Every structure is written in structure tokens, then in C-alpha cells.
Amino acid sequence: KPIVVIIWAHNRRKRYTRCIKWRFGCGRNWHFFLLIFCLIHMVTGHIRYSIPEEMKKGSLIGNVAQDLGLNLKRLRLGRARIVTGDSIQYTELQTDKGILVVKERIDREQLCGDTTPCSFSFEVILENPMELHQITVEITDINDHSPTFKRNSINFEISESASAGARFSLTSAEDPDVGVNGLREYFLAENDNFVLKQNSNADGKKYAEMVLQKPLDRETNPNLSLKLIAVDGGTPQRSGTVNIDITVLDVNDNAPVFNQSVYKATVMENSPRDTYVTTVNASDADFGSNSIVTYYFSDLNSGLSDVFMIDEKTGIISITGFIDYEKDKKYELRIDARDQGGLTDSSKVIIEVTDVNDNAPIINVMSFTSPVSEDSPPGTTIGIINVKDLDSGDNGQVNCRIEQNAPFKIKSNLRNYYTLVTDTVLDRESVSEYNITVVATDAGIPPLSTKRTFHLKVSDVNDNAPVFSQSVYNTFIIENNSPGISVLTLGAKDPDENQNARISYILENTNIGGAPVSEYVSVNAESGVVHAVRSFDYEQIKQLVFVVKAQDGGSPPLSNNVTVKLIVQDQNDNPPQVLYPVQTGGSLVAEMVPRSADVGYLVTKVVAVDVDSGQNAWLSYKLQKATDRALFEVGLQNGEIRTIRQVTDKDAVKQRLTVIVEDNGQPSRSATVIVNVAVADSFPEVLSEFTELTHDKEYNDNLTFYLVLALAVVSFLFITCLVVIISVKIYRWRQSRILYHSNLPVIPYYPPRYSDTLGTGTLPHVYNYEVCRTTDSRKSDCKFGRAGSQNVLIMDPSATGTMQRIQSEKSILDEPDSPLEVKRKRTVLLIVDSKGRCWSI
């Protein structure tokens, strides 16, 4: 017969006491006493905190170190950590402060739903020696949800013969909050016919029914519109509203009545669709169509209509969704029976769900360390797992084991927690990786199992420094480079693994010309690419020598150095500079050549330099222009200007030579110098000639200026006249086009006493008429000069001979300036044919 042992484990540092109940058989007493002795030293205490939901991340929950009587050093050396079986870890243990803070947003409604009190538990594990402390955090509700209705309106059809006291079930409001913050009561807007009655289910949920207080009169008020208000008990108070639309039907004075007030049924979880559950029945004493009863779910907010279905005519309830025992162990349905007149009755159906072994164990990894160092001693913890089975009873009992033969073992801890530890010394050179398969099997029939494979790597120690492929790197860069250009890429290798082989490149601090080397070059720490920080000038610096260090990420780190020589190459970026002859702006310098000079006489020498180097500094001299090319030549390499023939008396005194100096770069750069040569035997002759040259030059400059100014004025006047002429032409052309497209007939102008010669005789025309047209041919009108009292009619040839009166009668006596004295009225008829000819009558 099994023996029950109760052990009280007391924490000496804090006043926490925990009861452990253990059952064991008589045949294995010493094994269980040994296990109980270990548990006494491992289980030390239990803490419970209470916090409100929706706290900000990082909010303080409690001081775990102080409440457990532990110091911060113990938490740090013991590798204190939180283990929980949930997929979301809501809390975080800060071992440096010994406090427990909020890690993730905690929503009480999402965590617990309607369950109260709402809490979640987890364990704090410490090693060396191992301690397991349980912490429970209770989440208190805050009023952060308003009552809501699933539908925007509730529609009723109620017979006017409905008697007082008739009940009408109303859609319940849902408030995810619980306790005082949950749904408290309903209010019905004031009316003369209905009152509100509130009830509660067995689970404490409130629902409302609308009770008819005063009979309805369809002839007086065929439709009613009410409001149902649901309020909670929080502070501040929240509410939700739904409209109730009532249509009053005529006749029908008996409501359906259920034969039972409560129906009970049982279903197996995972039952297929259309599985029969139970049948509800209601009868109506009325006759004919008023006795036909329909059944429907009265509470749609719970979402049960997605799981169950009721036949409107027969009242058979069947399964349409998925039944899961782990989600809902019991369902409570509210059924309404309604006749054709809108009278209803309510009943309740309670459905119990029976569990089956349909959930395999779930392996949750609380902690797993990979890689593990090869010098780790046996018994080193590499992982902690939690195994859960959502089934109940024997279906939820789980056993764990390691499947293959490996140098590891699994140890069982309290409450379905297991620890993976090393069983022997590891050797990375023999085996660098392990695949550990853990199998969890439940006790159901048939049993279900789950496998979880852990990939463990054995890490190496940092015993190798990075090595460069070269001891010295030489590279070249052309001057005037763009800042940031890549110069070269350094490469080092480390035979270690992972972080020990991660190499960082560091530029050693040295000075070059009094400035730090970082002002010249930079090194990418990850790729080893050397970049030029600024543009180099060969004329200032020709070579740059610096040191780069490659350092790995081990602890302690190992490093190696390499020398980099950056050689700057010259570029043809400087033109030649003429040193002689000196070019002056205000005075005129000339070289004198006597008329008796022989062939090859040295007139002067053009001296130029180029600050570039190499072939970029090789200069050549060429004669570009000359007053007499047959008299002088320039040495290609030395720039000497010599005579190439005998000077004669016919040669001009003033000789002007233009010499161009080019370097040998690609592309080449050049400079130009003007050399004035005077062919004369005496200085006064030279002076007079060059003085006249200066005056002529000033006169020519003034003349050129006035010629350019006159040309600009003439061009401006010509363009202005051209624009004016074109504008006038365009304007006249547009006017002609407007008259051409007009649809009004053209009325010719006839001078006074014009005679008609069409065989009708001579008709005197005393009045003149002129046609006035607007610029828009579509809106033209006619203007007629008035002579005496007249009515003017116009006949349109295209209007089938109809005439229109366009000016009303007016007596000639009304005209103040009229010289005639006529006491009769005259009507003038103006006729225009298709050819534009006009007659007046």
C-alpha cells in the first residue's frame, strides 16, 4: 500500500514555507528518501507579486534579490535566469540590480480571458548550488475596455396582442474586463411600453431581457426605436449602446413555451461536423401560421454560432465547428423560440466536452547554450527544457529520454522541467558538433510523442593570431585623387572559429609631417579596405608609410601588424611657367637685333619651368606666330630664338614673335609668351618706332570700340522693325480670317437715291443702312440708322421667307433733331438675297 509523505521545506533566510506531498511504495523507500532529501535543499521559496495590466516596458515588479534574501553577487555567479513554459516571456530579471521588471506588454484579457484571478508563474533558477524559486505574478484588471455589442441594432417583430410581462432576450454586451471593471448593468431608454430585466448566468455573466409592461397598439405606433445601454463598474465608467428597432405586428396572443428550461448534453472533442448534440422543443398554443415556431441562438457575441448550428424548424443542435477540450470544457447556449407573431421564449443548453488524447507533448526550450567550450567539465548544464501536454489525466502525463547514445544525459527537475548536462569530457578535435534528440511521450492510449533535436557545437579556444599574406604592402595612387577612393585591400586570416576568427583592422596612430596619419588614409575595420581621406599632391608628398594592425575578437584578443607603403604618382596638373622674358602689362620690352647680324644670331632665350616631374616636366618650344617667319626660329629643346637668314634693310624694324611652351604630359599643358624684337642699329630708332606702335594701338582700340557699338545699334533697330512689321501682318491676317468665317450675310451699302435696275423701276432710297459686325462672327448684330418712325424687318433667305421685327415702332416726332414733320408711321422692310443684294420697301 503506498505511503504518503508530507514535507515542509522552510527557507531559513525568509519566512516562506512550502509543502511537498510525495507518494511512494514500500519496496523502494531509500530511493525516495534520497530524492526528498535533494528536493529539500533545492526548493527554497515562493514569491507572489501583484501588478496592474498594461504597465510600460521596464516597469518595476519587485525586488527579487531582497525578497529571496539573496545578494547581487549570488545572482550573478549563480547565473540566475527565468524559465517559463509560455511562448512569451512577460518579465525580465535584471541580475545586476536584483529586480524583476516588465519585458513585454501584459494584456490581462489576452492572457487569462474571463479567468479570475489572473496570474502566471515561472521559476528562477540558480546554479552552483542549484536553487529553484517559484514566482507568481498576479495581473489585476484596469478599466481599459468599453462594453460592446456585436450588432449595431436589434430588430424585433412583436404582436400588438402581446400580453404584459412578455420577455424579449436582448443581445448581451461583451466587456473583456473583469471584476468591478466588467459589465455591471444595462439601461433601457425611457419608453411607455417596456422595462428592462437583468439576469445572470451560472458563470456570473449578466444578460438583459426586455419585458413588455404596457400592451402595444400597432395603429397608434407601428414602430418603436429604443436604445440599450451597457455600462461597466470601472472608474471612469465606460458604456456601449445598441439600437432596438421594434416592429409591432397585428394579432397573435400566445408565445412559444419550451418543454424544459435547461437542456444538458455531452460531446467528444474533435467530433466531426454535423454531429448530433441534442434537440430543443417549444410549443405554441396558437393556430395556423402563428403556431409555427422557429429556433435561433439569442446570444451571438460569444461566437458559439461558429461552433454549433440549430435547425430553425426542428430545433436540432449539431456541430459545425471544431470542438477542443483544451480551449473550452463546457458550452452554454441560450436558445430562443419565436413564432410568426414575434413572441419568444428562452431556454438554456449546457454542453459538456469529453477529453481525448489528441495533443502530443510540447517541448519548450527554456535555455540552451551552444557552442560549449571543449574544456567544460562533466555535469555542465547546456540546456533547460519544459515539457507540457495540454490533455488532462493520464493523457497529460509525460516521460522524457535521450534517443541516441551521446555523451549527455537528461535529469528531471520539479514540475516537468528537465536539464541537459554533459556526461563526459568533450573533445572538439574528435567531434565538433552533436545532434541531441530528446523524446517526450505521454501516457495516453495510444501514446503520443514529440521529438526535439538540439544542435550543439563545441567551441575552440583563441590560440591563433591573425596572419597577413604579405609582410609589407606596396601600392600606388595618382595625385589629385578623389577623397574616399579605395587604395588597396588588406587581407589577414585566423585559423580560429567564430568570434575568435573575426578580424578587425585598426590603423596605428603615427604622425606624418606633423599631422596624424588618419588625416591621410583610413581603414575599414571589417573589410580591411584602405581609403584615401583627402586628395594627394605629388609636389607636397611623394610617399606615405603607415602600420595597420589586424586583431581578432577573442578574449584576450590576439593581433599582428603589417607595414603599408603608399606611393603617390605624378599627374600633369601644372602648366609651364615662363621665367624669361618677363611679361609686363604697362611697358613694352623688346630685344634688339643689329641689321648686320649673321645667320644663327642669338636673339634671346625663352626660359620656362614645370613643377611636375618625369615626362610631365619635359618642355618643348615652338614658334606659333611671327611678323616674318623666314627670319627667326626657336630651338625645340632649349627655347633659343636665332636668325635663320641674313638681316637686310628691307626687314621691318618691329618684329613680334609668339612662342608656345608645351610639356610632354597627357594631355599636354602649355604657356604662351610674346617676344618683341627690334631690327635696328641704334636705340633712338627703336624708341620712335615702338612709341608710334603704342599710339597706333590706342587709336585702333578706340576705332574698334565705336565700330562694334554702331553695329549693335543698327542690329537692334533692324530687329525691332522686323518684329513690328510681322506683328501688323499677323493682326491683319487674323481680322480677315474673322470676317471670312462669319455666318452673317453681307449687306451692301447703297448711296442715297440709289436706283433699282431689276425691272421694278426706280425706287428712291431715302435712308442709309450700315452693317456693324462684332469680332465674334457668331454674335454679330446689325445697326441701322433711324430716320423717322419706322419698324425694321429682316428676312433671312434661309428661314423659308419668314420675317422678324427687330425694332419697335417709334414716331418720327419723337426724334428731337428730325427736320421733317410727318404725322404718320412708316415701316421699312429690308430684304437680302443669297448673293448679298438688298432691297428696301
Coordinates of C-alpha atoms in Angstrom, one line a residue, residues 264-272 274-278 307-308 317-319 321-325 328-331 333 349-356:
K264 CA -27.9 19.1 -21.0
A265 CA -25.8 17.2 -23.5
T266 CA -22.3 15.7 -23.8
V267 CA -19.9 15.6 -26.9
M268 CA -16.5 14.2 -27.5
E269 CA -13.8 16.7 -28.6
N270 CA -12.7 16.6 -32.2
S271 CA -16.2 15.4 -33.2
P272 CA -16.8 15.8 -36.9
D274 CA -22.9 17.7 -38.4
T275 CA -22.6 15.5 -35.3
Y276 CA -25.9 15.5 -33.4
V277 CA -25.9 17.1 -30.0
T278 CA -29.5 17.4 -28.7
V307 CA -19.2 26.0 -33.4
F308 CA -22.9 24.9 -33.2
I317 CA -28.5 21.3 -32.5
S318 CA -25.5 19.9 -34.4
I319 CA -21.7 20.7 -34.6
G321 CA -17.0 23.9 -36.0
F322 CA -14.1 22.5 -34.1
I323 CA -14.5 21.2 -30.6
D324 CA -11.4 21.5 -28.5
Y325 CA -11.4 20.3 -24.9
D328 CA -13.5 25.1 -23.9
K329 CA -14.5 22.4 -21.5
K330 CA -18.2 23.4 -21.4
Y331 CA -20.5 25.4 -23.6
L333 CA -26.1 28.2 -25.3
V349 CA -28.5 24.3 -23.3
I350 CA -25.4 23.1 -21.4
I351 CA -22.9 21.0 -23.4
E352 CA -20.1 19.1 -21.6
V353 CA -17.0 18.3 -23.6
T354 CA -15.1 14.9 -23.0
D355 CA -11.3 14.9 -23.4
V356 CA -9.5 12.6 -25.8

